[in-house]
PDB file of C-alpha atoms in Angstrom:
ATOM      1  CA  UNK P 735      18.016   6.600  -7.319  1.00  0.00           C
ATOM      2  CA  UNK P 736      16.383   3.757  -9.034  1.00  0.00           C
ATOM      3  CA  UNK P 737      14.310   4.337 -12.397  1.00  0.00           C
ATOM      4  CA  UNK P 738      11.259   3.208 -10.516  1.00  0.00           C
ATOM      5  CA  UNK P 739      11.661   5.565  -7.754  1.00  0.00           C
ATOM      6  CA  UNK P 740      11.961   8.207  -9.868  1.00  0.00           C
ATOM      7  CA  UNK P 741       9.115   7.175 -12.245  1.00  0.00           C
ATOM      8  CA  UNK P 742       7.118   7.014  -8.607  1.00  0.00           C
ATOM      9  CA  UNK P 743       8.511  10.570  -7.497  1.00  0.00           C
ATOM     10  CA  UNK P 744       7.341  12.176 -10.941  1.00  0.00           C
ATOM     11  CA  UNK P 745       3.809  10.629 -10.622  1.00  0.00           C
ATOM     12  CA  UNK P 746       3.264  12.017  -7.401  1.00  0.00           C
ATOM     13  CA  UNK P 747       4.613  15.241  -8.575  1.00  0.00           C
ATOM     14  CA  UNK P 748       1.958  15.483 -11.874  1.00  0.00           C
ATOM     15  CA  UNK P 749      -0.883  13.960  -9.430  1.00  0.00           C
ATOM     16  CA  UNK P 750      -0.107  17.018  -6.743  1.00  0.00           C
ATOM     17  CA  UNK P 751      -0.026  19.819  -9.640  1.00  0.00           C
ATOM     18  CA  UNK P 752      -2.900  18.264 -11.004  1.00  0.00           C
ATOM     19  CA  UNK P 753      -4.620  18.809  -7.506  1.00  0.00           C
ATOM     20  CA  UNK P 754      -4.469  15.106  -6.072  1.00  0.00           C
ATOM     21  CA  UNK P 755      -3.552  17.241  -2.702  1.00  0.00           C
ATOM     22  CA  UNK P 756      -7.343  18.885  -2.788  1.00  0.00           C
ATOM     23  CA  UNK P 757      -9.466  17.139   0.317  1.00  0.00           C
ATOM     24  CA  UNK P 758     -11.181  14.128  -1.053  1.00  0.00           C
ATOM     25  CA  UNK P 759     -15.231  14.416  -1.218  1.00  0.00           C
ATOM     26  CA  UNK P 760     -17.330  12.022  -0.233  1.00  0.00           C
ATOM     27  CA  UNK P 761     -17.322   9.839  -3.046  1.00  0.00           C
ATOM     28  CA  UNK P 762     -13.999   9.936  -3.258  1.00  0.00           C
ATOM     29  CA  UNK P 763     -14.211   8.406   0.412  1.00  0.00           C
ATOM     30  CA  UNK P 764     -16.385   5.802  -0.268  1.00  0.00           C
ATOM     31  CA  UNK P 765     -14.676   4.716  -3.132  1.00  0.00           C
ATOM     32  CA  UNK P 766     -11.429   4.582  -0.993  1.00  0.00           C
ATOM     33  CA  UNK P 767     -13.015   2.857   2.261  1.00  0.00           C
ATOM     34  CA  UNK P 768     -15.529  -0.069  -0.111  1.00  0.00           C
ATOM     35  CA  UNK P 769     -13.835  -0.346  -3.500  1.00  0.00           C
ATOM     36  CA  UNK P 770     -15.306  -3.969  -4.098  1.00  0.00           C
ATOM     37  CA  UNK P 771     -18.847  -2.538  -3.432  1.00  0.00           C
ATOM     38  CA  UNK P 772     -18.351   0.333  -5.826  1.00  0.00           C
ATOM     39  CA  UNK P 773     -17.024  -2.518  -8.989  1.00  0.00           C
ATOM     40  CA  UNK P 774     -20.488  -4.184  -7.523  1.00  0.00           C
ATOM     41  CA  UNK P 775     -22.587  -1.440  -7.565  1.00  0.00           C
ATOM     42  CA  UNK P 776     -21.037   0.072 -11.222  1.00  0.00           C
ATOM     43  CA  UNK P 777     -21.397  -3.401 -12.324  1.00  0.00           C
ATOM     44  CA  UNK P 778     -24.800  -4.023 -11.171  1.00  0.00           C
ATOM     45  CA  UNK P 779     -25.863  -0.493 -12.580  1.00  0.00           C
ATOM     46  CA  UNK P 780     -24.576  -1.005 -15.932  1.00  0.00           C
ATOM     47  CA  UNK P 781     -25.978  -5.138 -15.998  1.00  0.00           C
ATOM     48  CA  UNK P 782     -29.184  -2.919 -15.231  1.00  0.00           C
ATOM     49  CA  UNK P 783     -28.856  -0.808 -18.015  1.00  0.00           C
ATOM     50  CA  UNK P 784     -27.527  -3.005 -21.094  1.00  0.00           C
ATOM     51  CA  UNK P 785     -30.430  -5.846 -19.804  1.00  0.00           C
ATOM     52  CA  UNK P 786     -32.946  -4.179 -22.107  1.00  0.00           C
ATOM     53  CA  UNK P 787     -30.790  -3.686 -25.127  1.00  0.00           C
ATOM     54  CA  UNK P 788     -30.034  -7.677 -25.161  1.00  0.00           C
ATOM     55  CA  UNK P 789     -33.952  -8.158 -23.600  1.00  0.00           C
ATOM     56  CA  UNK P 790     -35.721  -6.126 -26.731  1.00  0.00           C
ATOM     57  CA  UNK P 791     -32.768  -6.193 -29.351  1.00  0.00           C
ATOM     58  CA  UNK P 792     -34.781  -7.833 -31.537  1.00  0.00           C
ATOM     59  CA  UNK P 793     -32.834 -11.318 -31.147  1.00  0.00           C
ATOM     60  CA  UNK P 794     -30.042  -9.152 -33.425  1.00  0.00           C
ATOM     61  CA  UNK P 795     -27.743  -9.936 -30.700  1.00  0.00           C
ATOM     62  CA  UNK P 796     -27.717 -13.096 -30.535  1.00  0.00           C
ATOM     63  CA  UNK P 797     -25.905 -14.875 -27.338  1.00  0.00           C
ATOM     64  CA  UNK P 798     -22.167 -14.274 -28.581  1.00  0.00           C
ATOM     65  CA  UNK P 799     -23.765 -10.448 -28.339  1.00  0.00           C
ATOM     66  CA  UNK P 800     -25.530 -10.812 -25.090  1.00  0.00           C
ATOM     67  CA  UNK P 801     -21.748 -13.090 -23.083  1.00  0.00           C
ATOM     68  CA  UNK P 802     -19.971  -9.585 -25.373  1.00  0.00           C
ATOM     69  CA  UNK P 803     -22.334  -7.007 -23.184  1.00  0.00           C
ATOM     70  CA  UNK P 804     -22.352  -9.232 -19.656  1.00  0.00           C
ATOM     71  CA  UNK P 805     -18.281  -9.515 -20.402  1.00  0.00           C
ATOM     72  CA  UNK P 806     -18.335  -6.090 -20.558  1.00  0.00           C
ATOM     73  CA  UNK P 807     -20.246  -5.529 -17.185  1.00  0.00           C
ATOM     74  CA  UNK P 808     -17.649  -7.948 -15.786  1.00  0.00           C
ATOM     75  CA  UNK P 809     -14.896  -5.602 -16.694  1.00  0.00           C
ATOM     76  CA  UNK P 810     -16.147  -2.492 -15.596  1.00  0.00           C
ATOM     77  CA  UNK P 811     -17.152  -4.185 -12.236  1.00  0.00           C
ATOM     78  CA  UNK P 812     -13.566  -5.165 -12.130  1.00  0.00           C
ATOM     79  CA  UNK P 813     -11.840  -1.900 -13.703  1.00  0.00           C
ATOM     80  CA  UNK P 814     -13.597   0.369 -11.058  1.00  0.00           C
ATOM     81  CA  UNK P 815     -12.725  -1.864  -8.078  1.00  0.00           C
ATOM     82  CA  UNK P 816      -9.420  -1.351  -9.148  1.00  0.00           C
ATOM     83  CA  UNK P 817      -9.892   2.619  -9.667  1.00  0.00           C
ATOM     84  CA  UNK P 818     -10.922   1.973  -5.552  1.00  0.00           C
ATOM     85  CA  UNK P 819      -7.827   0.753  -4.354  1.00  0.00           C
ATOM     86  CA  UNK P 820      -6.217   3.127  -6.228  1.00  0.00           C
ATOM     87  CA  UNK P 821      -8.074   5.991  -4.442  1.00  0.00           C
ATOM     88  CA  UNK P 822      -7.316   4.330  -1.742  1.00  0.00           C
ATOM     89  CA  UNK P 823      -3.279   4.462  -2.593  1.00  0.00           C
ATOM     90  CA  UNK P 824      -3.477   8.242  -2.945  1.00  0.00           C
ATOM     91  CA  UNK P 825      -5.490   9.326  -0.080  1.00  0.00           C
ATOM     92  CA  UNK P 826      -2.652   7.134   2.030  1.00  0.00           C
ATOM     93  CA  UNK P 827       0.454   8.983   0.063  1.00  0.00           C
ATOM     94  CA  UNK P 828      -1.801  12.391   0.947  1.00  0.00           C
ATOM     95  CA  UNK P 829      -2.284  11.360   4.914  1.00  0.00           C
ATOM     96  CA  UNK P 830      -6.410  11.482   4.049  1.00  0.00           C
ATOM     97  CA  UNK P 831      -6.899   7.981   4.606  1.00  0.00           C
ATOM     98  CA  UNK P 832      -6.184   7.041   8.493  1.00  0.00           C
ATOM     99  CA  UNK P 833      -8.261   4.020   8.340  1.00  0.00           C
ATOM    100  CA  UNK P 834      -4.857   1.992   8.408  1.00  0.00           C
ATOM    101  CA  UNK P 835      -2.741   3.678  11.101  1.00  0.00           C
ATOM    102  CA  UNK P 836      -2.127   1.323  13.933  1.00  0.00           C
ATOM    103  CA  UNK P 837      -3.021   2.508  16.989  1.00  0.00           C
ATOM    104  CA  UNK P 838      -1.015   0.692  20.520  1.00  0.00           C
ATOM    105  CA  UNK P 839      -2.974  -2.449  22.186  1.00  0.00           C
ATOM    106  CA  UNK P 840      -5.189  -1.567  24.452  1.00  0.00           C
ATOM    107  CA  UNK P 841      -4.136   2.471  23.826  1.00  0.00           C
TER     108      UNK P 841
END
């Protein structure tokens, strides 16, 4: 057995005694089935919320601070779609996500 295979055999093992076998909820679902709307939407929300502090920061920011918070929103956009797919990964190891079995033509 390769090193990688067993690397991959332990992970599964920690994620299933860690209870990655429980039934996913529903935003476990949704972040499985749109993972580039929920890096939009956790992008959007936090854009949303830092807007003020570089808005009414007293110009103590500065535009090196305001690029620092929007770079930030960037990565968490990105960093959660990325949390998505991996949700997605699991719930296809677990059989939960049946989106992607291939059904016959025409069957």
């Amino acid at each position: 057995m390769t090193l990688f295979r067993w690397l991959a055999r332990g992970f599964w093992w920690l994620d299933a005694m860690a209870g990655g076998r429980a039934e996913p909820g529903r935003g476990q679902i949704f972040a499985a089935r749109h993972p580039v709307k929920l890096g939009v939407r956790m992008g959007v929300l936090l854009a949303v919320l830092l807007t003020p502090v570089a808005a009414f920061g007293g110009g103590a920011l500065g535009w090196s601070g305001v690029g620092a918070l929007y770079a930030l929103v960037a990565f968490v956009g990105l960093f959660m779609t990325g949390m998505g797919f991996l949700e997605r990964q699991r719930q296809r190891h677990y059989g939960f996500y049946r989106e992607t079995e291939h059904v016959k033509p025409g069957g």
